[in-house]
Short mmCIF file of C-alpha atoms and ligand atoms in Angstrom, two decimals:
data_model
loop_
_atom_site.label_atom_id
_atom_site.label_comp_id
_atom_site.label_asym_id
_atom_site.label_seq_id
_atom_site.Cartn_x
_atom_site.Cartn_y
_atom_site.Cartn_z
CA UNK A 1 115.25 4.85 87.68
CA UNK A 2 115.94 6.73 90.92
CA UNK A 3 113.45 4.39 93.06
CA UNK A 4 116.32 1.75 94.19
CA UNK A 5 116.72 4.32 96.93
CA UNK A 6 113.66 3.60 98.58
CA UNK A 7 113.93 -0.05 98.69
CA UNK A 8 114.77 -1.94 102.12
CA UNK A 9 118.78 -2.06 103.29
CA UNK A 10 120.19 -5.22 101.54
CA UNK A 11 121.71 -6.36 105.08
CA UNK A 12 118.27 -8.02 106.04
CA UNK A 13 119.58 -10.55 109.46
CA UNK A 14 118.87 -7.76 111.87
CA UNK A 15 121.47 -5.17 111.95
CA UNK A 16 120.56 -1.58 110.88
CA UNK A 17 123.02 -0.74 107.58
CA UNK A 18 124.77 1.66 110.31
CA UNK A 19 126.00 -0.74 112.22
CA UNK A 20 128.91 -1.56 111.62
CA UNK A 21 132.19 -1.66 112.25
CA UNK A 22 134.40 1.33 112.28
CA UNK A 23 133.61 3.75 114.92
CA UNK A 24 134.25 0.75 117.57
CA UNK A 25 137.18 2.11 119.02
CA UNK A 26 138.81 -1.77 118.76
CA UNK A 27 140.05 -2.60 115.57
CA UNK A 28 143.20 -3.86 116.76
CA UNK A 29 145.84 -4.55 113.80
CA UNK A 30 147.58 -8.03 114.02
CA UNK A 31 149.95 -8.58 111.33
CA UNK A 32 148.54 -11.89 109.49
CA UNK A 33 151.08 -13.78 108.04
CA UNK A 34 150.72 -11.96 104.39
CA UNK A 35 151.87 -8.42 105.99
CA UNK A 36 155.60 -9.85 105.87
CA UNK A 37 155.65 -9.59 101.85
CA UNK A 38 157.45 -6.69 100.61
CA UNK A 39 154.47 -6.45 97.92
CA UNK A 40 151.68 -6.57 100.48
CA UNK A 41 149.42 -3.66 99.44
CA UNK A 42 147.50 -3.07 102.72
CA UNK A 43 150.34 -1.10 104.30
CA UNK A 44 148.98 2.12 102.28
CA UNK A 45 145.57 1.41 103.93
CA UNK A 46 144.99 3.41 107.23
CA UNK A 47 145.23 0.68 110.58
CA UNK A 48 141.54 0.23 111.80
CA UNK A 49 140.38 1.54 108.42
CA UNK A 50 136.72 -0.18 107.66
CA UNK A 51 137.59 -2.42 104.52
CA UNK A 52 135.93 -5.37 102.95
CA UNK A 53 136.12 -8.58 104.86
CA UNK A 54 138.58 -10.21 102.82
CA UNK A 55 141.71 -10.58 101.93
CA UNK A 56 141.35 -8.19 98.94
CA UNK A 57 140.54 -5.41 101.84
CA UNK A 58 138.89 -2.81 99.76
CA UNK A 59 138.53 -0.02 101.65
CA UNK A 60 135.35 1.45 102.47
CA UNK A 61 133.70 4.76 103.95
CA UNK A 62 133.30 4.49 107.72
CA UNK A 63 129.74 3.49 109.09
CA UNK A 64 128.27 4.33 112.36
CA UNK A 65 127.92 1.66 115.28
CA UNK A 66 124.27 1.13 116.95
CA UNK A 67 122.34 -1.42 118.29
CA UNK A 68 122.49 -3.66 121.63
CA UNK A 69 125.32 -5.61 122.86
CA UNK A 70 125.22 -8.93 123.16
CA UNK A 71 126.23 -10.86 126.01
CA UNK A 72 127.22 -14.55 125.88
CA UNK A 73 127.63 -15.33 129.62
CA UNK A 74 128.09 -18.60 131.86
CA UNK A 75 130.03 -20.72 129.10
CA UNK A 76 133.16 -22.72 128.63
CA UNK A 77 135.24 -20.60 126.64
CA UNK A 78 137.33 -22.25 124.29
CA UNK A 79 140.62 -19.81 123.51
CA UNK A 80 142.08 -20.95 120.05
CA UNK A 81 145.05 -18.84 120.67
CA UNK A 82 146.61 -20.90 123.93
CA UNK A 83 144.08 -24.15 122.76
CA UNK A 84 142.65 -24.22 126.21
CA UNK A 85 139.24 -23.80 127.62
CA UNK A 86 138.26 -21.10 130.86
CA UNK A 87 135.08 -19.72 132.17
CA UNK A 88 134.55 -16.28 130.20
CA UNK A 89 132.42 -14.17 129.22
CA UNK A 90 131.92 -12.42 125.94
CA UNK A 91 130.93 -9.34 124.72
CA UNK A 92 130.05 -8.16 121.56
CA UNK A 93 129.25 -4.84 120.16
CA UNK A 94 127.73 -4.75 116.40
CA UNK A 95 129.92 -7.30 114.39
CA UNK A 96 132.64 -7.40 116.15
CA UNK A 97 134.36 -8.61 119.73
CA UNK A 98 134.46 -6.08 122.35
CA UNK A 99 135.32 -7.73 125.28
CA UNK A 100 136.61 -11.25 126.80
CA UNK A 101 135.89 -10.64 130.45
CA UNK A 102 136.31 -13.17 133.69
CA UNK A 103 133.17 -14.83 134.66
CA UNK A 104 132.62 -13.01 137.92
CA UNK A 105 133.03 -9.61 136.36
CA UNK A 106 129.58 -7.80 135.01
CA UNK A 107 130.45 -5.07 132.91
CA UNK A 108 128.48 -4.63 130.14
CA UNK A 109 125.51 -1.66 128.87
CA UNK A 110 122.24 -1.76 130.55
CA UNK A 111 120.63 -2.51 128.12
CA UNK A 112 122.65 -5.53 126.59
CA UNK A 113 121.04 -8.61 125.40
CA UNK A 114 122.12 -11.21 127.67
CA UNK A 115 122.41 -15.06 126.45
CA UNK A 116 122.48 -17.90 129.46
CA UNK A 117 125.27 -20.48 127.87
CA UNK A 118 124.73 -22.34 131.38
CA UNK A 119 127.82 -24.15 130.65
CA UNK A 120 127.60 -24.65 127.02
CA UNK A 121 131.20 -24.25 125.44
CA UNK A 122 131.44 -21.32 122.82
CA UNK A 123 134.29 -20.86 120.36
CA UNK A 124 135.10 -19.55 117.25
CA UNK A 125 132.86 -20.49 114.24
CA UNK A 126 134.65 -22.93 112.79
CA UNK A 127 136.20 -23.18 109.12
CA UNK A 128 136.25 -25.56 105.99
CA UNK A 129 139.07 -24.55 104.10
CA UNK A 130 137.73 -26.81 100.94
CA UNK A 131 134.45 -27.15 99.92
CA UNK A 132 132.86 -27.20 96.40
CA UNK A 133 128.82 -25.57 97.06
CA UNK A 134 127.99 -25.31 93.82
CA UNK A 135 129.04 -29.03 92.02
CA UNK A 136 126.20 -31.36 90.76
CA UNK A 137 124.63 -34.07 92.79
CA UNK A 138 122.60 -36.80 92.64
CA UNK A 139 119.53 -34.56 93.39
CA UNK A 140 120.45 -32.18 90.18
CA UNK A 141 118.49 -33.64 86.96
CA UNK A 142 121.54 -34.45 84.25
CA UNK A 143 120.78 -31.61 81.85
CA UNK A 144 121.12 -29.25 85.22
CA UNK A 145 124.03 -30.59 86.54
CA UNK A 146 126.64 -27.80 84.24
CA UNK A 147 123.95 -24.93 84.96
CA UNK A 148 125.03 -21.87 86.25
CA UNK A 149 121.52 -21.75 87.89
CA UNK A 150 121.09 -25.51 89.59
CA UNK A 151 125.24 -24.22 90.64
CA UNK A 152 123.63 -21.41 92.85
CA UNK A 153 120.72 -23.52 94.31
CA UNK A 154 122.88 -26.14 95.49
CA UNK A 155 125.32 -23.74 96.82
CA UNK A 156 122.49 -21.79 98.89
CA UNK A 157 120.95 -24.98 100.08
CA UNK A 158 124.99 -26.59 101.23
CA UNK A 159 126.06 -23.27 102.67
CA UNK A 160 122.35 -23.50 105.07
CA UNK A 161 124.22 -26.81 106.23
CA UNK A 162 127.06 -25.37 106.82
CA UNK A 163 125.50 -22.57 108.88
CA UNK A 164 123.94 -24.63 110.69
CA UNK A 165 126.39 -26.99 111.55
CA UNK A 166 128.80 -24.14 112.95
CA UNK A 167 130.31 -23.43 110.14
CA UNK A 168 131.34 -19.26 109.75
CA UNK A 169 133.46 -18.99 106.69
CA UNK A 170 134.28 -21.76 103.99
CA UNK A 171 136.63 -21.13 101.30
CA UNK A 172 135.64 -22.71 98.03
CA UNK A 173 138.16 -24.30 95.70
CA UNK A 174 135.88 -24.12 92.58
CA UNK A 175 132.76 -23.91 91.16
CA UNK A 176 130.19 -23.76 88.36
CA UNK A 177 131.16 -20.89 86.53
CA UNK A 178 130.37 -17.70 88.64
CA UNK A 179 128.09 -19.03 90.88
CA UNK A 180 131.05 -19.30 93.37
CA UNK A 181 131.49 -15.50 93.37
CA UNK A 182 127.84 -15.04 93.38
CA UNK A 183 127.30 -17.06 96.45
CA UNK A 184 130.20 -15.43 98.20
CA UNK A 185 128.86 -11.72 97.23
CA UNK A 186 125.32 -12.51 98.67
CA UNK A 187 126.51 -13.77 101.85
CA UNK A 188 128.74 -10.71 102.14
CA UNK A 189 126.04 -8.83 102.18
CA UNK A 190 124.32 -11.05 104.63
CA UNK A 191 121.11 -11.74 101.73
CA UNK A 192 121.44 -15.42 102.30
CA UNK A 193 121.85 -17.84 105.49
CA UNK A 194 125.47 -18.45 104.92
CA UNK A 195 129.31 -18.73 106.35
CA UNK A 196 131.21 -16.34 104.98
CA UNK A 197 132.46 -17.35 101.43
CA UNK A 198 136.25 -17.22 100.58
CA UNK A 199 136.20 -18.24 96.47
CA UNK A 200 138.89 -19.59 94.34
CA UNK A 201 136.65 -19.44 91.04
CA UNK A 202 138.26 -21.82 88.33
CA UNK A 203 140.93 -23.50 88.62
CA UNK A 204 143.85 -23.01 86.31
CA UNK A 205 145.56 -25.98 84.70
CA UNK A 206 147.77 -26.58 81.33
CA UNK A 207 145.31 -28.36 78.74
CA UNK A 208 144.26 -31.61 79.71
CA UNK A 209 145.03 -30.76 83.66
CA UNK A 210 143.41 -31.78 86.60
CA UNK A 211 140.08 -31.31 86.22
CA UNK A 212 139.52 -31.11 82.30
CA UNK A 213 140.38 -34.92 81.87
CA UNK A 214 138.53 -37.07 79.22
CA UNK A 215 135.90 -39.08 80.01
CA UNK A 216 134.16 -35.60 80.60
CA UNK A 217 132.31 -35.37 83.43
CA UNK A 218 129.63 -32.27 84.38
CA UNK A 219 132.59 -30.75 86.77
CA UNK A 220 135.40 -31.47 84.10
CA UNK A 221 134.11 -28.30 81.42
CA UNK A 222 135.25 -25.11 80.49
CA UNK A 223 132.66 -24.06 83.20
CA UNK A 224 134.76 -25.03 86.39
CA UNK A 225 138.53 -25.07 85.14
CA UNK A 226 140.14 -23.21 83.12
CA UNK A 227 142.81 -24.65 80.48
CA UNK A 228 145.66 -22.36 79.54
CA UNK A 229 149.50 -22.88 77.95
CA UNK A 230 152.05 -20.83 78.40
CA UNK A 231 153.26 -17.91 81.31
CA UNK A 232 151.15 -15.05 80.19
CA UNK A 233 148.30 -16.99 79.24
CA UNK A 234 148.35 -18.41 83.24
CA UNK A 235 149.65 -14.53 84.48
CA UNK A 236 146.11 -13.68 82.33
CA UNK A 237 143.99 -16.25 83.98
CA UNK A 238 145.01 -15.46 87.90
CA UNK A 239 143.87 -11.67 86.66
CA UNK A 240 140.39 -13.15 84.71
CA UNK A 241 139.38 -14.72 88.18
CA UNK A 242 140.56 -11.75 90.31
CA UNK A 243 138.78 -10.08 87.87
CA UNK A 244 135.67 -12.33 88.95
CA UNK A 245 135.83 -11.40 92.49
CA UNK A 246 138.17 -14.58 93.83
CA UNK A 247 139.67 -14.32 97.41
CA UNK A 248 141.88 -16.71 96.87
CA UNK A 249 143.74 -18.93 93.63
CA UNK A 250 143.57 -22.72 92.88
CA UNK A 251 146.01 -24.28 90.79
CA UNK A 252 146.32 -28.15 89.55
CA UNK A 253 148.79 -30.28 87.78
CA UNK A 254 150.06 -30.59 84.65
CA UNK A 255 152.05 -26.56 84.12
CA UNK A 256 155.02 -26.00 83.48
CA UNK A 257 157.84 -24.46 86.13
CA UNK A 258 157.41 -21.04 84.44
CA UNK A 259 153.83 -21.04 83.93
CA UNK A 260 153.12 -22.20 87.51
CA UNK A 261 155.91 -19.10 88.69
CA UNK A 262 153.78 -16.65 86.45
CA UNK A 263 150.63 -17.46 88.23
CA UNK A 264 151.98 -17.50 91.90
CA UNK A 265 153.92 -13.79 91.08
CA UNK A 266 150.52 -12.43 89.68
CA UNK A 267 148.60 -13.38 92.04
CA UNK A 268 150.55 -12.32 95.13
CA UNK A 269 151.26 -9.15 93.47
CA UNK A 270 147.33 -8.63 93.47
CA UNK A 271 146.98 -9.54 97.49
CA UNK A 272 146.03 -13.42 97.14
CA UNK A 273 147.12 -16.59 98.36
CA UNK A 274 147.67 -19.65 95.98
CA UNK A 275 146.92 -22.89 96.29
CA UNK A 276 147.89 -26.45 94.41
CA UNK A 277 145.98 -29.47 93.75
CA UNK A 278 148.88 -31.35 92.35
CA UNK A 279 151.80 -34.52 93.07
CA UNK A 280 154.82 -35.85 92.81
CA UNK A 281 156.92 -33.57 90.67
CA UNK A 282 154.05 -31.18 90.14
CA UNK A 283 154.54 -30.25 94.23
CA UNK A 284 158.36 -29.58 93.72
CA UNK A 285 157.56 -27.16 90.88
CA UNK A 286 155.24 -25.29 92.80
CA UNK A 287 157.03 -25.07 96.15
CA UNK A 288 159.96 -24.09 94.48
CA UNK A 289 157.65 -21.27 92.70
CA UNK A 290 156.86 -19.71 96.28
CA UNK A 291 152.96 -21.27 96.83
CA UNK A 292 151.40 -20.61 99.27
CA UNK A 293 150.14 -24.11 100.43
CA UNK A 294 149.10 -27.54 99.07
CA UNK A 295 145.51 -29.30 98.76
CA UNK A 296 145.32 -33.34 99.13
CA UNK A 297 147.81 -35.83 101.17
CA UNK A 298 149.30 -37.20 97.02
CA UNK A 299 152.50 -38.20 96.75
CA UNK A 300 155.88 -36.23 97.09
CA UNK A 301 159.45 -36.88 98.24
CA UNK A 302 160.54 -36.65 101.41
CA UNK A 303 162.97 -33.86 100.13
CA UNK A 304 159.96 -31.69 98.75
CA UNK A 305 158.15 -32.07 102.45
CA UNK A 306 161.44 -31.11 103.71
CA UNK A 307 161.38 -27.51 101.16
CA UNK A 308 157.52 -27.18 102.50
CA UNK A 309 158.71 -26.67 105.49
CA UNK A 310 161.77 -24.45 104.77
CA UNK A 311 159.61 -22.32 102.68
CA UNK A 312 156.62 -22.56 105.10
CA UNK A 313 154.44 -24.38 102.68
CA UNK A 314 151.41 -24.70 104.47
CA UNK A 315 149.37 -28.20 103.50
CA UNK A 316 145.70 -28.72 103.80
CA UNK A 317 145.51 -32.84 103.57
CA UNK A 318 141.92 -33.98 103.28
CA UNK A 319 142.18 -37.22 104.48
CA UNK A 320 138.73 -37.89 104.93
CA UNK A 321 137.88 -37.40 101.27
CA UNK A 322 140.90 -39.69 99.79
CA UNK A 323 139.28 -42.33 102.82
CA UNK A 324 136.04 -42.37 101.03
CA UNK A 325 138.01 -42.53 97.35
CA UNK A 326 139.64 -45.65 98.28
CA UNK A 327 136.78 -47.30 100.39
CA UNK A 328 134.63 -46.56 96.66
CA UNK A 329 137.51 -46.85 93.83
CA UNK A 330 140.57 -48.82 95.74
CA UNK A 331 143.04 -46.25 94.96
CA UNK A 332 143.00 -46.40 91.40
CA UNK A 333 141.53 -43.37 89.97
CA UNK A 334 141.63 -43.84 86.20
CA UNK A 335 142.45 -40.49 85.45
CA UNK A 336 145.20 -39.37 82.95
CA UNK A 337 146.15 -36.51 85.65
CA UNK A 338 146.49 -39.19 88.37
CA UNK A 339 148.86 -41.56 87.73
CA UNK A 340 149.75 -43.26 90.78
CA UNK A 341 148.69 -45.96 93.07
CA UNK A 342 147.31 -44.50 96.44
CA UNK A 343 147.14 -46.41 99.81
CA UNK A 344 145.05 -45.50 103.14
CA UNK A 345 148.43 -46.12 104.61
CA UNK A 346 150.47 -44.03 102.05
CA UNK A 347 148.39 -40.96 102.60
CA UNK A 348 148.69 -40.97 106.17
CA UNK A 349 152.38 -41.33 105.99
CA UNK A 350 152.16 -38.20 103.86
CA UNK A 351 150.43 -36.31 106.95
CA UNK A 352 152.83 -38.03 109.68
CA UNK A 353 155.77 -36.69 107.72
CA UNK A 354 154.47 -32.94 107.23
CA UNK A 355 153.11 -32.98 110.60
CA UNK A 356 157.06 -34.33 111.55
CA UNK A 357 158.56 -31.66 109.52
CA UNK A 358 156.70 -28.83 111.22
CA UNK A 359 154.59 -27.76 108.30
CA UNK A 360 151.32 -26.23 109.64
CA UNK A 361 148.28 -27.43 108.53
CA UNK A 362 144.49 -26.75 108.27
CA UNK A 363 141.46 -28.22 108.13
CA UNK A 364 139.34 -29.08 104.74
CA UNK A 365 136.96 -31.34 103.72
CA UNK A 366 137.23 -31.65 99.81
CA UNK A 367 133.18 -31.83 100.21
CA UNK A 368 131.41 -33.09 96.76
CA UNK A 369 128.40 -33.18 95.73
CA UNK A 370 126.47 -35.70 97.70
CA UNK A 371 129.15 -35.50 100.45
CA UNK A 372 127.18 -32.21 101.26
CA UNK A 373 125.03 -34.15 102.91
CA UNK A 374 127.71 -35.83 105.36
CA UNK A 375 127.90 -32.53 107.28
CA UNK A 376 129.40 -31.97 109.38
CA UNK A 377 130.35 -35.68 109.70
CA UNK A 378 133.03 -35.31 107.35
CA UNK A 379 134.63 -32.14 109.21
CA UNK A 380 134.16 -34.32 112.55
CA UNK A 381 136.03 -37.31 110.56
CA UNK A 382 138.68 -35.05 109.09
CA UNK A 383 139.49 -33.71 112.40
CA UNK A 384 139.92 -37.40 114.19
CA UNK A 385 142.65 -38.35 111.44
CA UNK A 386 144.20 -35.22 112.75
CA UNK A 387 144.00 -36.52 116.66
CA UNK A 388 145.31 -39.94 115.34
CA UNK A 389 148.12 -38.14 113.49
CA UNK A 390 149.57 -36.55 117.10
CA UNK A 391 146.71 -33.43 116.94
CA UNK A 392 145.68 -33.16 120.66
CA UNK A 393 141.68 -32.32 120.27
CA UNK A 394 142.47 -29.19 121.51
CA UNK A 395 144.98 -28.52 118.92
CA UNK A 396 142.69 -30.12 116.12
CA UNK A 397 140.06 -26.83 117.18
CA UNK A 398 142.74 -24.73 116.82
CA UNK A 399 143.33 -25.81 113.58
CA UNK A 400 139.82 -26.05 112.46
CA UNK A 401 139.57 -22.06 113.83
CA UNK A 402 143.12 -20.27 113.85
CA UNK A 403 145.08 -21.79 111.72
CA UNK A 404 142.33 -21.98 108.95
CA UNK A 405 141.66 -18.05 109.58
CA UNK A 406 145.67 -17.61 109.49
CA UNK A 407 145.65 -19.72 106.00
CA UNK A 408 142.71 -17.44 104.52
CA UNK A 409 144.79 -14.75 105.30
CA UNK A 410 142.51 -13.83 107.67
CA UNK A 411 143.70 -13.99 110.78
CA UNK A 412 143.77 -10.80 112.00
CA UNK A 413 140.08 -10.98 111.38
CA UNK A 414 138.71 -14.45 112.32
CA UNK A 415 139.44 -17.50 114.04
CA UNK A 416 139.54 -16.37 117.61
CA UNK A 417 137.40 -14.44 119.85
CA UNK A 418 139.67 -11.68 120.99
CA UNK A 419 138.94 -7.84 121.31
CA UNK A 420 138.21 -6.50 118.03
CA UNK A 421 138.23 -9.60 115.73
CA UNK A 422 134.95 -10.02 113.40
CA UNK A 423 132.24 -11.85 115.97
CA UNK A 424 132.41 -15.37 114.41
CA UNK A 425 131.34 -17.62 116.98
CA UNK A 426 129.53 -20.75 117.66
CA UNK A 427 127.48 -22.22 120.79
CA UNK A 428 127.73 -26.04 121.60
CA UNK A 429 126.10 -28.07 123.81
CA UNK A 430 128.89 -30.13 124.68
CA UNK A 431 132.58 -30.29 124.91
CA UNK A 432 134.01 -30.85 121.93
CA UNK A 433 137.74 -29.93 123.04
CA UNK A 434 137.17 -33.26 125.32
CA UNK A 435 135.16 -35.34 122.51
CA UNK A 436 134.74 -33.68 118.36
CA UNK A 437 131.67 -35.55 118.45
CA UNK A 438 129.91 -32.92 120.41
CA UNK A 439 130.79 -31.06 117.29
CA UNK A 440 127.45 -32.29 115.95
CA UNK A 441 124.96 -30.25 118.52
CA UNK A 442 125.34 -26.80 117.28
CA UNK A 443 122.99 -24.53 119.95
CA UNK A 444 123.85 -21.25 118.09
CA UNK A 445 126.18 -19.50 115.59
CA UNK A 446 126.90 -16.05 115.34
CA UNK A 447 127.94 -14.53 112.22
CA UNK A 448 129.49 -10.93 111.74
CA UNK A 449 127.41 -10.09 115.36
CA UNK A 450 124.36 -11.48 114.48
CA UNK A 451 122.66 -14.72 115.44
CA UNK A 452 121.77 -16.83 112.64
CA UNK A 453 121.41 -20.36 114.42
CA UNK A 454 119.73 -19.94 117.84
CA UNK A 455 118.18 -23.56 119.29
CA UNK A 456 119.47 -25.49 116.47
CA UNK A 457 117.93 -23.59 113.94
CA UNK A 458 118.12 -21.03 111.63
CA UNK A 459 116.72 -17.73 112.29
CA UNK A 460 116.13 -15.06 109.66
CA UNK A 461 114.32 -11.90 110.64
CA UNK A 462 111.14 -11.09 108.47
CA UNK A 463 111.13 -9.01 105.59
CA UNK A 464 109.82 -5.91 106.87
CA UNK A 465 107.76 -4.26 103.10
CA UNK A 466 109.38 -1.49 101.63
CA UNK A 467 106.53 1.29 100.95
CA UNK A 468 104.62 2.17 97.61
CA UNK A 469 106.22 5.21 96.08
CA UNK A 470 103.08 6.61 96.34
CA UNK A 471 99.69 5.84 97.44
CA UNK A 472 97.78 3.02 95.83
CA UNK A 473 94.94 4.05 94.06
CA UNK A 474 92.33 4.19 94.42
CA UNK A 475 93.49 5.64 97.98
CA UNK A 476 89.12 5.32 99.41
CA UNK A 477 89.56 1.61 99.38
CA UNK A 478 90.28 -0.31 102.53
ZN1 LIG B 501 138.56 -30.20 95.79
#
């Protein structure tokens, strides 16, 4: 069938498929964090070279720019590299940052659209680098909860809520079989209202891991984690989900030192991070196994925090979500891959100690299921245990923006508005580097150039009707 070529551009939000990036003469190349590894494979791709937007960087064929600048002028800027806040103004050209220019200067095209902030603050969108879109809820009949189908609902409807609550990228640590990738895919392409999705897939674990534990719940299948035993069985799996499209790995405990080694080499030989959602012991085996950072404040020694930060172990601690475990559960999870006792106080140490010890760390939720429905709450409450912890709020935003983008392996892309970084940004009417509740009044987010959220609210431009391949007929009626 040769008719697919007539049908409408599959970017719909308002940017002619031409648009894009590459002839901008401002890709500027800053070296994220993965460009130090001696097997990092974007050093044969051309600098400023138009690739896929993440950390895979496929390369693509150039496009060709077009369309009106937009202007964001008379706002509080919010700079996520120095963590401080100026008058600015910003400039954007297709989907990306052209210029950050002082407020009295006025030098943009004629014919620029021109947004009044009148002393709104704007910053980078920000980033949750832990979510779960696609797990079942309350709202999901029982017999829907494992469906690949109900998976992909929920995920639109949570990553609408996430848009809207200033929210540009999320990185998912698992999912209802592909529905993750799916999800991620479609917002690529800018076919649903949606941050950017960054997609671990399934998680790998040794049989009866995290994840797979008996009682089985919908979430605990051979849908969402994968259970494999031995090296080349986990080598295999890190290739299945690359295979699937993931941006990024998620391990759990129980493995074994050279299973967990297998993965880690596999996957950084393919471009991606890896991440852990392990304890105790299960930590020291992966940090010693070169990983890439750690989910959840569990349990470890103070001489594994002490190799996190040698090795530059990054940590992601979702505090928030082990808050709401203990107000429900007390601390005792009744889980054969969780045996310890946890305290409110306990996991807080954990944070004061890796926040002592220098390792960095970024911002994530853990969001499940109903917890959808907490944001951007959670995010807010997340980012408070980080100002309690010794996080300035200033500093907390710049780990919410640049630092997550950095850990995404992004960060030459995202998390600040600078010249030639992806235009990621967000509106709010308030100050949310002086108080993170302002965080909750979200005037407008800008994703990849293009408003989505203007007013509060989600704006989608109208299909526009592809024609008939030929006339109707009869072609005499009206
Ligand atoms: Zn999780």
């Amino acid at each position: 069938m040769k008719h697919e070529e007539t049908l409408a551009p599959k970017r719909s939000f308002g940017r002619a498929p031409g648009m894009i990036a590459a002839s901008i003469a401002l890709a500027t190349a800053v070296a994220g964090p993965a460009a130090a590894q001696s097997n990092d494979r974007r050093q044969w791709i051309a600098p400023g070279a138009r690739t896929t937007e993440d950390p895979r960087r496929i390369p693509l064929k150039p496009e060709h720019a077009a369309g009106r600048d937009i202007v964001l002028h008379g706002g509080r800027f919010f700079d996520a590299v120095s963590a401080r806040v100026r008058p600015a103004t910003i400039v954007l050209r297709g989907n990306r940052v052209l210029a950050v220019l002082p407020p009295e200067a006025h030098e943009w095209a004629a014919d620029a659209e021109v947004i009044e902030l009148g002393g709104k603050t704007v910053m980078p969108g920000l980033i949750d680098m832990h979510v779960h879109l696609t797990y079942p809820d309350g709202d999901t009949p029982i017999d829907e909860q494992a469906s690949e189908g109900a998976g992909v609902l929920r995920g639109v409807r949570n990553l609408r809520w996430m848009l809207e609550s200033g929210f540009t990228s999320v990185r998912d640590l698992n999912g209802v079989s592909n529905a993750p990738y799916l999800l991620a895919e479609w917002s690529a392409e800018d076919s649903i209202a949606a941050p950017r999705v960054f997609t671990a897939g399934h998680i790998i674990t040794g049989t009866g891991g995290h994840a797979t534990e008996r009682p089985v719940s919908p979430s605990h299948g051979p849908d969402y984690a994968w259970e494999r035993d031995g090296a080349d069985a986990w080598r295999g799996a890190v290739r299945q989900t690359f295979k699937q499209g993931a941006s990024v790995i998620k391990l759990a405990s129980h493995f074994s030192p050279d299973e967990v080694a297998a993965a880690i080499d596999e996957a950084h030989r393919l471009g991606l991070k890896v991440t852990c959602d392990c304890e105790t012991i299960y930590i020291k085996m992966a940090v010693d196994a070169g990983i890439d950072m750690i989910e959840h404040p569990l349990p470890r020694t103070d001489a594994t925090i002490a190799d996190m930060a040698r090795r530059k172990v990054a940590s992601v601690p979702t505090l928030q979500v082990y808050q709401n475990v203990l107000d429900r559960s007390g601390g005792f999870y009744g889980s054969t891959s969780r045996r310890f006792t946890m305290t409110a106080q306990g996991d807080f140490d954990m944070f004061k100690k890796m926040k002592a010890a220098g390792i960095v760390m970024g911002v994530g939720t853990d969001t499940i299921g109903d917890a959808n429905k907490m944001v951007p709450n959670v995010y807010i409450a997340e980012l408070k245990w980080f100002v309690k912890g010794g996080y300035s709020i200033p500093q907390a935003l710049q780990a919410a923006t640049l630092t997550n983008a950095n850990l995404l392996d992004m960060g030459d892309k995202l998390g600040s508005i600078e010249p030639g970084k992806l235009a990621d940004i967000v509106v709010v009417d308030g100050q949310p580097d002086m108080n993170l509740d302002d965080l909750g009044h979200i005037d407008m987010v800008i994703k990849d150039g293009v408003p989505m959220v203007r007013g509060g609210q989600i704006v989608t431009p109208r299909h526009v009707p592809a024609p008939l391949l030929k006339p109707s007929p009869p072609a005499d009626v009206r």
